[in-house]
Amino acid sequence: MSDTSGPVLVPILGDQLSHGLSSLADRTPDDTVVLMMEVSDEATHVRHHKAKIVLILSAMRHFAAELRAAGWTVDYVALDDPANTGSFSGEVARGIARHGARGVQITEPSEWRVKAMIESWRETLGVRVRMLPDTRFVCPLPDFFAWAAGRRELRMEYFYREMRRRTGLLMAGDKPVGGRWNFDAENRGAAEPDLRPPKPPRFAPDPMTQAVIGLVEQRFAGHFGSTAGFNWPVSADDAERAAQAFLTERLPLFGRYQDAMLAGSDTMFHALLSPALNFGLLDPFELCRRAEAEWQAGRAPIEAVEGFIRQVIGWREYIRGMYWLEMPGLAQANALDAKRPLPDFWWTGETKMRCLSQCVRTTRDNAYAHHIQRLMVLGNFALLAGLRPNEVADWFLAVYADAFEWVELPNVAGMALHADGGRLASKPYAASGAYIARMSDYCGACAYKVKQRTGPDACPFNALYWHFLDRNEGKLGGNMRLAQPYANWRRMDADKRAETLASAEAFLDTLVPADPGWAR
Ligand code: FAD
Ligand code: DLZ
Ligand code: SF4
């Protein structure tokens, strides 16, 4: 890579924990030093949930041990190393000097911020920096850009069909098996209160994870979240056990209850595999093949398996493509001009709204909430209340174990908040309390009355829903998919409309802004 004779330095980042990583593919152990760096900047650029930091650092330590066992030289900089500079740039510079490295080879990072940092190394490090594509996705980015080029509307459904054709998953020749591409209509079962989803497997912290818990509790004591119930897979072997348990125990009912919420189950029939997928401990295509095999063997119905495969080769790949297509503008997007600060109960969980307090609680305890909690409770509230997209995005990036900007930001700014002006979703996911009442058991024991629209006891989602439509009429009034709700709003008599808006305003006035120090 350059004239000097030292080894090539291969930095491996915290979400690049895959043995098939492109930066290692053409390297041999005799001429390579792998550099892994625990750096405080990555834990504090947003103040990540404590359990998320534990998960990443522990997974990094397990992966380093596996690489060493496979014969690689790994230079591992621990968080409490006194010489640690606290940043990727500082540690790579130190690594080059330590090893007399002749060049740096790295798989492109998943986030725009880190890519810009690595590009700056070309000027600052004095050795050649080679960045290779991340090959762990089904759709290479150039292919996504080619798909997007010239299309007026970039809808996930059409992209997903391309991915089905490309992978052959659930295909019979060039036709979808079962004669349909999408079984979404069968994925909307409400939660019966006596439903008892199976408990996910237990991953008791081993000594390596326990040591990291101690370090994080001491170093990041003021960060949000608890590590007490830590239960995430931290190695490829653990991730395999988690995948197997999902495929056999929860996949069969995953489709039917995909949108359901129950106060007694934080996980429902969901996979809980997003951190393992995003860190690289599991291969998404391989996982989908195994889900397909469950259907082929008659152990899981088509609507479950198609629903799962759609999330992984459809949504996950599409979201990644949209991130790189829309950045850096997406981070500033605010098409609906939302200005309200994030309320403090997003961190404390102290609100009488039972749905929200449940979602904040599971987030604090598990660094996890499932999709419909993120979209239709937290996201829906942020949309209706007009919370600032950048504050909402910082919150989502900080609190979830699976959150990296490439996947968090399009979901928050695009799917949940419509801040991208509808590039990602053709209509905002706005809903009143009736939706939450239908899909969950939250409302029965809530202090608010879900059937009431106005007044201090009324479910706040109800008046907020109309307030949202009313204040955004100039921007959304022409959206054909909102024609019916707008017609209903216009038909309502003027007194009722005024009372609804006043009720929403009264509720919004009660919101106390969060201390900004929670996130940054
Ligand atoms: P399951 O419901 O069992 O789904 C299976 C897999 O499908 C997931 O593991 C995930 O890899 C993939 N998937 C499903 N939906 C999506 C989606 N919309 N985008 C990307 N992948 C998807 N996912 C993240 O990985 N990181 C995030 O930071 C993140 N932030 C989100 C923020 C908001 C506002 C919303 C609405 C969604 C967000 N998601 C995010 C997507 C989704 O909610 C999570 O992937 C899912 O909840 C992870 O849990 P699971 O593994 O049990 O998923
Ligand atoms: C999220 C995170 C945290 C908290 N800590 C580290 C770390 O110490 N070292 C590391 O390599 N990665 C960490 N990460 C993940 C990175 O933020 C992530 O890999 C990049 O942002 C990807 O662009
Ligand atoms: Fe949430 Fe409204 Fe139901 Fe209470 S009544 S749980 S605030 S949807």
mmCIF file of C-alpha atoms in Angstrom, residues 174-473:
data_model
loop_
_atom_site.group_PDB
_atom_site.id
_atom_site.type_symbol
_atom_site.label_atom_id
_atom_site.label_comp_id
_atom_site.label_asym_id
_atom_site.label_seq_id
_atom_site.Cartn_x
_atom_site.Cartn_y
_atom_site.Cartn_z
ATOM 1 C CA ASP A 174 -40.562 -15.622 -11.445
ATOM 2 C CA LYS A 175 -43.775 -15.699 -9.370
ATOM 3 C CA PRO A 176 -44.172 -15.267 -5.599
ATOM 4 C CA VAL A 177 -45.137 -18.483 -3.812
ATOM 5 C CA GLY A 178 -48.773 -18.489 -2.706
ATOM 6 C CA GLY A 179 -49.579 -16.144 -5.608
ATOM 7 C CA ARG A 180 -49.032 -12.975 -3.558
ATOM 8 C CA TRP A 181 -46.021 -10.815 -2.795
ATOM 9 C CA ASN A 182 -47.360 -9.548 0.478
ATOM 10 C CA PHE A 183 -49.406 -11.067 3.299
ATOM 11 C CA ASP A 184 -49.551 -7.817 5.276
ATOM 12 C CA ALA A 185 -53.327 -8.020 5.622
ATOM 13 C CA GLU A 186 -52.849 -11.218 7.699
ATOM 14 C CA ASN A 187 -50.263 -9.471 9.929
ATOM 15 C CA ARG A 188 -52.639 -7.280 11.888
ATOM 16 C CA GLY A 189 -54.052 -9.544 14.570
ATOM 17 C CA ALA A 190 -54.930 -7.704 17.779
ATOM 18 C CA ALA A 191 -53.594 -8.969 21.093
ATOM 19 C CA GLU A 192 -55.982 -11.160 23.069
ATOM 20 C CA PRO A 193 -55.370 -10.335 26.762
ATOM 21 C CA ASP A 194 -54.752 -14.026 27.609
ATOM 22 C CA LEU A 195 -52.083 -14.438 24.907
ATOM 23 C CA ARG A 196 -48.834 -15.734 26.465
ATOM 24 C CA PRO A 197 -45.925 -15.338 24.032
ATOM 25 C CA PRO A 198 -42.991 -17.662 24.807
ATOM 26 C CA LYS A 199 -40.165 -16.108 26.812
ATOM 27 C CA PRO A 200 -37.028 -15.498 24.778
ATOM 28 C CA PRO A 201 -33.926 -17.491 25.821
ATOM 29 C CA ARG A 202 -31.746 -16.287 28.666
ATOM 30 C CA PHE A 203 -28.220 -15.031 27.983
ATOM 31 C CA ALA A 204 -26.739 -14.686 31.462
ATOM 32 C CA PRO A 205 -23.745 -12.306 31.409
ATOM 33 C CA ASP A 206 -20.483 -14.311 31.336
ATOM 34 C CA PRO A 207 -17.359 -12.995 33.138
ATOM 35 C CA MET A 208 -16.366 -10.882 30.102
ATOM 36 C CA THR A 209 -19.780 -9.196 29.997
ATOM 37 C CA GLN A 210 -19.811 -8.792 33.785
ATOM 38 C CA ALA A 211 -16.492 -6.944 33.615
ATOM 39 C CA VAL A 212 -17.906 -4.615 30.964
ATOM 40 C CA ILE A 213 -21.048 -3.990 33.033
ATOM 41 C CA GLY A 214 -18.798 -2.882 35.913
ATOM 42 C CA LEU A 215 -16.816 -0.590 33.631
ATOM 43 C CA VAL A 216 -19.898 0.982 32.046
ATOM 44 C CA GLU A 217 -21.745 1.471 35.345
ATOM 45 C CA GLN A 218 -18.726 3.343 36.645
ATOM 46 C CA ARG A 219 -17.793 5.314 33.520
ATOM 47 C CA PHE A 220 -21.273 6.156 32.162
ATOM 48 C CA ALA A 221 -23.232 6.265 35.418
ATOM 49 C CA GLY A 222 -25.369 9.229 34.338
ATOM 50 C CA HIS A 223 -26.553 7.647 31.070
ATOM 51 C CA PHE A 224 -30.159 6.508 30.585
ATOM 52 C CA GLY A 225 -31.132 2.885 31.091
ATOM 53 C CA SER A 226 -30.541 -0.124 33.251
ATOM 54 C CA THR A 227 -28.071 -3.011 32.875
ATOM 55 C CA ALA A 228 -29.720 -5.092 35.626
ATOM 56 C CA GLY A 229 -31.646 -7.408 33.317
ATOM 57 C CA PHE A 230 -29.019 -7.521 30.551
ATOM 58 C CA ASN A 231 -30.043 -10.314 28.202
ATOM 59 C CA TRP A 232 -28.507 -9.850 24.750
ATOM 60 C CA PRO A 233 -26.442 -12.299 22.715
ATOM 61 C CA VAL A 234 -22.832 -11.026 22.662
ATOM 62 C CA SER A 235 -21.167 -13.609 20.406
ATOM 63 C CA ALA A 236 -21.928 -15.406 17.150
ATOM 64 C CA ASP A 237 -22.693 -18.592 19.128
ATOM 65 C CA ASP A 238 -25.181 -16.779 21.370
ATOM 66 C CA ALA A 239 -26.726 -15.069 18.342
ATOM 67 C CA GLU A 240 -27.157 -18.470 16.699
ATOM 68 C CA ARG A 241 -28.997 -19.722 19.801
ATOM 69 C CA ALA A 242 -31.203 -16.609 19.723
ATOM 70 C CA ALA A 243 -31.985 -17.147 16.031
ATOM 71 C CA GLN A 244 -32.803 -20.817 16.537
ATOM 72 C CA ALA A 245 -35.164 -20.017 19.426
ATOM 73 C CA PHE A 246 -36.952 -17.411 17.334
ATOM 74 C CA LEU A 247 -37.308 -19.659 14.282
ATOM 75 C CA THR A 248 -38.750 -22.561 16.243
ATOM 76 C CA GLU A 249 -40.679 -20.872 19.062
ATOM 77 C CA ARG A 250 -41.903 -17.460 17.865
ATOM 78 C CA LEU A 251 -41.790 -17.318 14.063
ATOM 79 C CA PRO A 252 -45.039 -19.293 13.569
ATOM 80 C CA LEU A 253 -47.072 -16.551 15.278
ATOM 81 C CA PHE A 254 -44.770 -13.636 14.345
ATOM 82 C CA GLY A 255 -46.902 -12.620 11.375
ATOM 83 C CA ARG A 256 -50.274 -12.737 13.041
ATOM 84 C CA TYR A 257 -49.248 -10.669 16.075
ATOM 85 C CA GLN A 258 -46.676 -8.429 14.416
ATOM 86 C CA ASP A 259 -48.633 -5.266 15.243
ATOM 87 C CA ALA A 260 -49.987 -6.337 18.638
ATOM 88 C CA MET A 261 -48.957 -4.879 22.013
ATOM 89 C CA LEU A 262 -49.485 -6.291 25.512
ATOM 90 C CA ALA A 263 -48.454 -4.728 28.817
ATOM 91 C CA GLY A 264 -47.399 -8.180 30.068
ATOM 92 C CA SER A 265 -45.018 -8.943 27.191
ATOM 93 C CA ASP A 266 -42.184 -6.651 26.157
ATOM 94 C CA THR A 267 -41.151 -8.904 23.290
ATOM 95 C CA MET A 268 -44.340 -10.563 21.938
ATOM 96 C CA PHE A 269 -43.392 -12.833 18.991
ATOM 97 C CA HIS A 270 -40.641 -10.545 17.717
ATOM 98 C CA ALA A 271 -37.213 -11.829 16.741
ATOM 99 C CA LEU A 272 -35.035 -9.650 19.017
ATOM 100 C CA LEU A 273 -32.353 -10.165 16.406
ATOM 101 C CA SER A 274 -31.786 -6.586 15.213
ATOM 102 C CA PRO A 275 -28.643 -5.952 17.326
ATOM 103 C CA ALA A 276 -27.087 -9.246 16.208
ATOM 104 C CA LEU A 277 -27.939 -8.435 12.584
ATOM 105 C CA ASN A 278 -26.694 -4.854 12.811
ATOM 106 C CA PHE A 279 -23.431 -5.785 14.568
ATOM 107 C CA GLY A 280 -22.755 -8.530 12.003
ATOM 108 C CA LEU A 281 -23.165 -11.544 14.304
ATOM 109 C CA LEU A 282 -25.873 -12.930 11.997
ATOM 110 C CA ASP A 283 -26.107 -12.896 8.221
ATOM 111 C CA PRO A 284 -29.474 -11.482 7.045
ATOM 112 C CA PHE A 285 -29.762 -13.591 3.889
ATOM 113 C CA GLU A 286 -28.855 -16.805 5.679
ATOM 114 C CA LEU A 287 -31.440 -16.007 8.381
ATOM 115 C CA CYS A 288 -34.127 -15.508 5.729
ATOM 116 C CA ARG A 289 -33.181 -18.812 4.063
ATOM 117 C CA ARG A 290 -33.702 -20.512 7.399
ATOM 118 C CA ALA A 291 -37.079 -18.817 7.877
ATOM 119 C CA GLU A 292 -38.062 -19.978 4.392
ATOM 120 C CA ALA A 293 -37.048 -23.526 5.334
ATOM 121 C CA GLU A 294 -39.459 -23.386 8.302
ATOM 122 C CA TRP A 295 -42.282 -22.685 5.864
ATOM 123 C CA GLN A 296 -41.095 -25.362 3.426
ATOM 124 C CA ALA A 297 -41.088 -27.898 6.268
ATOM 125 C CA GLY A 298 -44.639 -26.902 7.232
ATOM 126 C CA ARG A 299 -43.602 -25.588 10.634
ATOM 127 C CA ALA A 300 -44.472 -21.904 10.052
ATOM 128 C CA PRO A 301 -47.276 -20.406 7.924
ATOM 129 C CA ILE A 302 -46.619 -18.314 4.857
ATOM 130 C CA GLU A 303 -47.901 -15.064 6.396
ATOM 131 C CA ALA A 304 -45.352 -15.348 9.228
ATOM 132 C CA VAL A 305 -42.412 -16.242 7.024
ATOM 133 C CA GLU A 306 -43.241 -13.728 4.297
ATOM 134 C CA GLY A 307 -43.776 -11.053 6.969
ATOM 135 C CA PHE A 308 -40.371 -11.735 8.488
ATOM 136 C CA ILE A 309 -38.529 -11.912 5.162
ATOM 137 C CA ARG A 310 -40.216 -8.640 4.114
ATOM 138 C CA GLN A 311 -38.822 -6.920 7.205
ATOM 139 C CA VAL A 312 -35.297 -8.148 6.562
ATOM 140 C CA ILE A 313 -34.701 -8.085 2.791
ATOM 141 C CA GLY A 314 -37.399 -5.455 2.246
ATOM 142 C CA TRP A 315 -37.514 -2.846 4.978
ATOM 143 C CA ARG A 316 -34.002 -3.243 6.370
ATOM 144 C CA GLU A 317 -32.294 -3.046 2.978
ATOM 145 C CA TYR A 318 -34.573 -0.272 1.717
ATOM 146 C CA ILE A 319 -33.962 1.807 4.858
ATOM 147 C CA ARG A 320 -30.209 1.484 4.397
ATOM 148 C CA GLY A 321 -30.445 2.552 0.767
ATOM 149 C CA MET A 322 -32.638 5.519 1.674
ATOM 150 C CA TYR A 323 -30.174 6.608 4.367
ATOM 151 C CA TRP A 324 -27.255 6.841 1.940
ATOM 152 C CA LEU A 325 -29.462 8.369 -0.749
ATOM 153 C CA GLU A 326 -30.845 11.106 1.499
ATOM 154 C CA MET A 327 -27.862 11.976 3.695
ATOM 155 C CA PRO A 328 -26.662 14.415 4.888
ATOM 156 C CA GLY A 329 -29.916 16.384 4.357
ATOM 157 C CA LEU A 330 -32.067 13.807 6.149
ATOM 158 C CA ALA A 331 -30.476 14.682 9.501
ATOM 159 C CA GLN A 332 -31.862 18.244 9.201
ATOM 160 C CA ALA A 333 -35.190 17.403 7.551
ATOM 161 C CA ASN A 334 -38.261 18.994 9.153
ATOM 162 C CA ALA A 335 -40.896 19.161 6.431
ATOM 163 C CA LEU A 336 -43.747 19.637 8.902
ATOM 164 C CA ASP A 337 -41.884 22.393 10.731
ATOM 165 C CA ALA A 338 -42.204 20.642 14.084
ATOM 166 C CA LYS A 339 -40.872 22.815 16.890
ATOM 167 C CA ARG A 340 -41.834 21.364 20.249
ATOM 168 C CA PRO A 341 -39.014 20.183 22.539
ATOM 169 C CA LEU A 342 -38.903 16.551 23.614
ATOM 170 C CA PRO A 343 -40.953 16.177 26.838
ATOM 171 C CA ASP A 344 -39.143 14.976 29.960
ATOM 172 C CA PHE A 345 -41.301 11.869 30.327
ATOM 173 C CA TRP A 346 -39.512 10.379 27.297
ATOM 174 C CA TRP A 347 -36.605 9.891 29.708
ATOM 175 C CA THR A 348 -38.378 9.503 33.051
ATOM 176 C CA GLY A 349 -41.390 7.487 31.897
ATOM 177 C CA GLU A 350 -43.488 9.549 34.286
ATOM 178 C CA THR A 351 -46.730 10.135 32.457
ATOM 179 C CA LYS A 352 -50.313 9.089 33.048
ATOM 180 C CA MET A 353 -50.469 7.880 29.436
ATOM 181 C CA ARG A 354 -50.115 4.150 30.046
ATOM 182 C CA CYS A 355 -49.069 3.251 26.511
ATOM 183 C CA LEU A 356 -46.188 5.717 26.623
ATOM 184 C CA SER A 357 -45.085 4.857 30.153
ATOM 185 C CA GLN A 358 -45.004 1.154 29.140
ATOM 186 C CA CYS A 359 -42.916 1.898 26.058
ATOM 187 C CA VAL A 360 -40.438 4.095 27.947
ATOM 188 C CA ARG A 361 -40.204 1.461 30.691
ATOM 189 C CA THR A 362 -39.311 -1.405 28.343
ATOM 190 C CA THR A 363 -36.868 0.907 26.590
ATOM 191 C CA ARG A 364 -35.169 1.748 29.887
ATOM 192 C CA ASP A 365 -35.122 -1.859 31.148
ATOM 193 C CA ASN A 366 -34.224 -3.665 27.918
ATOM 194 C CA ALA A 367 -32.817 -1.090 25.446
ATOM 195 C CA TYR A 368 -35.618 -2.494 23.287
ATOM 196 C CA ALA A 369 -39.166 -1.755 22.221
ATOM 197 C CA HIS A 370 -40.777 -3.598 19.356
ATOM 198 C CA HIS A 371 -41.650 -2.013 16.048
ATOM 199 C CA ILE A 372 -45.238 -1.065 16.678
ATOM 200 C CA GLN A 373 -44.362 0.479 20.061
ATOM 201 C CA ARG A 374 -41.682 2.572 18.325
ATOM 202 C CA LEU A 375 -43.916 3.543 15.411
ATOM 203 C CA MET A 376 -47.482 3.745 16.671
ATOM 204 C CA VAL A 377 -46.978 4.813 20.286
ATOM 205 C CA LEU A 378 -43.710 6.769 20.591
ATOM 206 C CA GLY A 379 -43.410 7.834 16.934
ATOM 207 C CA ASN A 380 -47.110 8.594 16.619
ATOM 208 C CA PHE A 381 -47.024 10.741 19.745
ATOM 209 C CA ALA A 382 -43.952 12.638 18.486
ATOM 210 C CA LEU A 383 -45.674 13.213 15.130
ATOM 211 C CA LEU A 384 -48.988 14.379 16.584
ATOM 212 C CA ALA A 385 -47.387 16.571 19.263
ATOM 213 C CA GLY A 386 -45.009 18.108 16.705
ATOM 214 C CA LEU A 387 -41.771 17.206 18.513
ATOM 215 C CA ARG A 388 -38.517 18.430 16.959
ATOM 216 C CA PRO A 389 -37.224 15.689 14.625
ATOM 217 C CA ASN A 390 -33.569 16.109 15.635
ATOM 218 C CA GLU A 391 -34.386 15.682 19.344
ATOM 219 C CA VAL A 392 -36.567 12.660 18.633
ATOM 220 C CA ALA A 393 -33.826 11.154 16.449
ATOM 221 C CA ASP A 394 -31.180 11.685 19.148
ATOM 222 C CA TRP A 395 -33.441 9.914 21.622
ATOM 223 C CA PHE A 396 -34.018 6.904 19.336
ATOM 224 C CA LEU A 397 -30.312 6.709 18.501
ATOM 225 C CA ALA A 398 -29.335 6.774 22.169
ATOM 226 C CA VAL A 399 -31.812 4.356 23.701
ATOM 227 C CA TYR A 400 -32.064 1.243 21.507
ATOM 228 C CA ALA A 401 -29.528 -1.579 21.453
ATOM 229 C CA ASP A 402 -29.957 -1.878 17.677
ATOM 230 C CA ALA A 403 -29.737 1.840 16.903
ATOM 231 C CA PHE A 404 -27.175 3.033 14.381
ATOM 232 C CA GLU A 405 -27.927 6.155 12.442
ATOM 233 C CA TRP A 406 -28.239 4.332 9.078
ATOM 234 C CA VAL A 407 -31.288 2.442 10.325
ATOM 235 C CA GLU A 408 -32.578 4.749 13.061
ATOM 236 C CA LEU A 409 -32.763 8.022 11.116
ATOM 237 C CA PRO A 410 -34.840 6.947 8.083
ATOM 238 C CA ASN A 411 -37.210 5.152 10.451
ATOM 239 C CA VAL A 412 -37.568 8.207 12.680
ATOM 240 C CA ALA A 413 -37.415 11.126 10.255
ATOM 241 C CA GLY A 414 -39.014 9.264 7.337
ATOM 242 C CA MET A 415 -41.376 6.617 8.613
ATOM 243 C CA ALA A 416 -42.451 8.007 11.988
ATOM 244 C CA LEU A 417 -42.277 11.806 11.638
ATOM 245 C CA HIS A 418 -42.847 12.443 7.916
ATOM 246 C CA ALA A 419 -40.035 14.987 8.285
ATOM 247 C CA ASP A 420 -38.717 13.971 4.844
ATOM 248 C CA GLY A 421 -41.907 15.279 3.219
ATOM 249 C CA GLY A 422 -43.083 11.789 2.227
ATOM 250 C CA ARG A 423 -40.011 10.453 0.392
ATOM 251 C CA LEU A 424 -40.212 7.241 2.406
ATOM 252 C CA ALA A 425 -43.886 6.864 3.329
ATOM 253 C CA SER A 426 -46.777 8.038 1.191
ATOM 254 C CA LYS A 427 -48.767 9.173 4.218
ATOM 255 C CA PRO A 428 -47.945 9.933 7.841
ATOM 256 C CA TYR A 429 -48.506 7.100 10.319
ATOM 257 C CA ALA A 430 -50.876 9.257 12.378
ATOM 258 C CA ALA A 431 -53.498 7.557 14.534
ATOM 259 C CA SER A 432 -55.860 8.395 17.364
ATOM 260 C CA GLY A 433 -56.246 6.406 20.581
ATOM 261 C CA ALA A 434 -58.677 4.014 18.859
ATOM 262 C CA TYR A 435 -55.776 2.370 17.018
ATOM 263 C CA ILE A 436 -53.826 1.781 20.246
ATOM 264 C CA ALA A 437 -56.977 0.508 21.971
ATOM 265 C CA ARG A 438 -57.572 -1.977 19.133
ATOM 266 C CA MET A 439 -54.001 -3.305 18.995
ATOM 267 C CA SER A 440 -53.149 -3.439 22.716
ATOM 268 C CA ASP A 441 -54.377 -3.955 26.252
ATOM 269 C CA TYR A 442 -52.941 -0.621 27.413
ATOM 270 C CA CYS A 443 -56.080 1.470 27.508
ATOM 271 C CA GLY A 444 -58.199 -0.491 29.995
ATOM 272 C CA ALA A 445 -56.037 0.458 32.986
ATOM 273 C CA CYS A 446 -55.062 3.909 31.701
ATOM 274 C CA ALA A 447 -55.961 7.064 33.640
ATOM 275 C CA TYR A 448 -57.327 8.513 30.394
ATOM 276 C CA LYS A 449 -60.495 7.437 28.604
ATOM 277 C CA VAL A 450 -59.750 6.283 25.110
ATOM 278 C CA LYS A 451 -63.281 6.874 23.803
ATOM 279 C CA GLN A 452 -63.342 10.490 24.964
ATOM 280 C CA ARG A 453 -62.123 13.199 22.587
ATOM 281 C CA THR A 454 -61.964 16.328 24.705
ATOM 282 C CA GLY A 455 -61.512 17.374 28.312
ATOM 283 C CA PRO A 456 -58.930 16.589 30.978
ATOM 284 C CA ASP A 457 -59.833 12.867 31.144
ATOM 285 C CA ALA A 458 -59.829 12.273 27.394
ATOM 286 C CA CYS A 459 -57.084 10.203 25.759
ATOM 287 C CA PRO A 460 -54.636 12.868 24.541
ATOM 288 C CA PHE A 461 -54.059 11.008 21.253
ATOM 289 C CA ASN A 462 -57.631 11.834 20.180
ATOM 290 C CA ALA A 463 -57.548 15.625 20.215
ATOM 291 C CA LEU A 464 -53.884 15.621 19.155
ATOM 292 C CA TYR A 465 -54.804 13.653 16.050
ATOM 293 C CA TRP A 466 -57.178 16.366 14.848
ATOM 294 C CA HIS A 467 -54.807 19.115 15.968
ATOM 295 C CA PHE A 468 -52.107 17.498 13.818
ATOM 296 C CA LEU A 469 -54.360 17.368 10.738
ATOM 297 C CA ASP A 470 -55.642 20.888 11.297
ATOM 298 C CA ARG A 471 -52.274 22.562 11.749
ATOM 299 C CA ASN A 472 -50.756 20.695 8.766
ATOM 300 C CA GLU A 473 -53.689 21.163 6.390
#
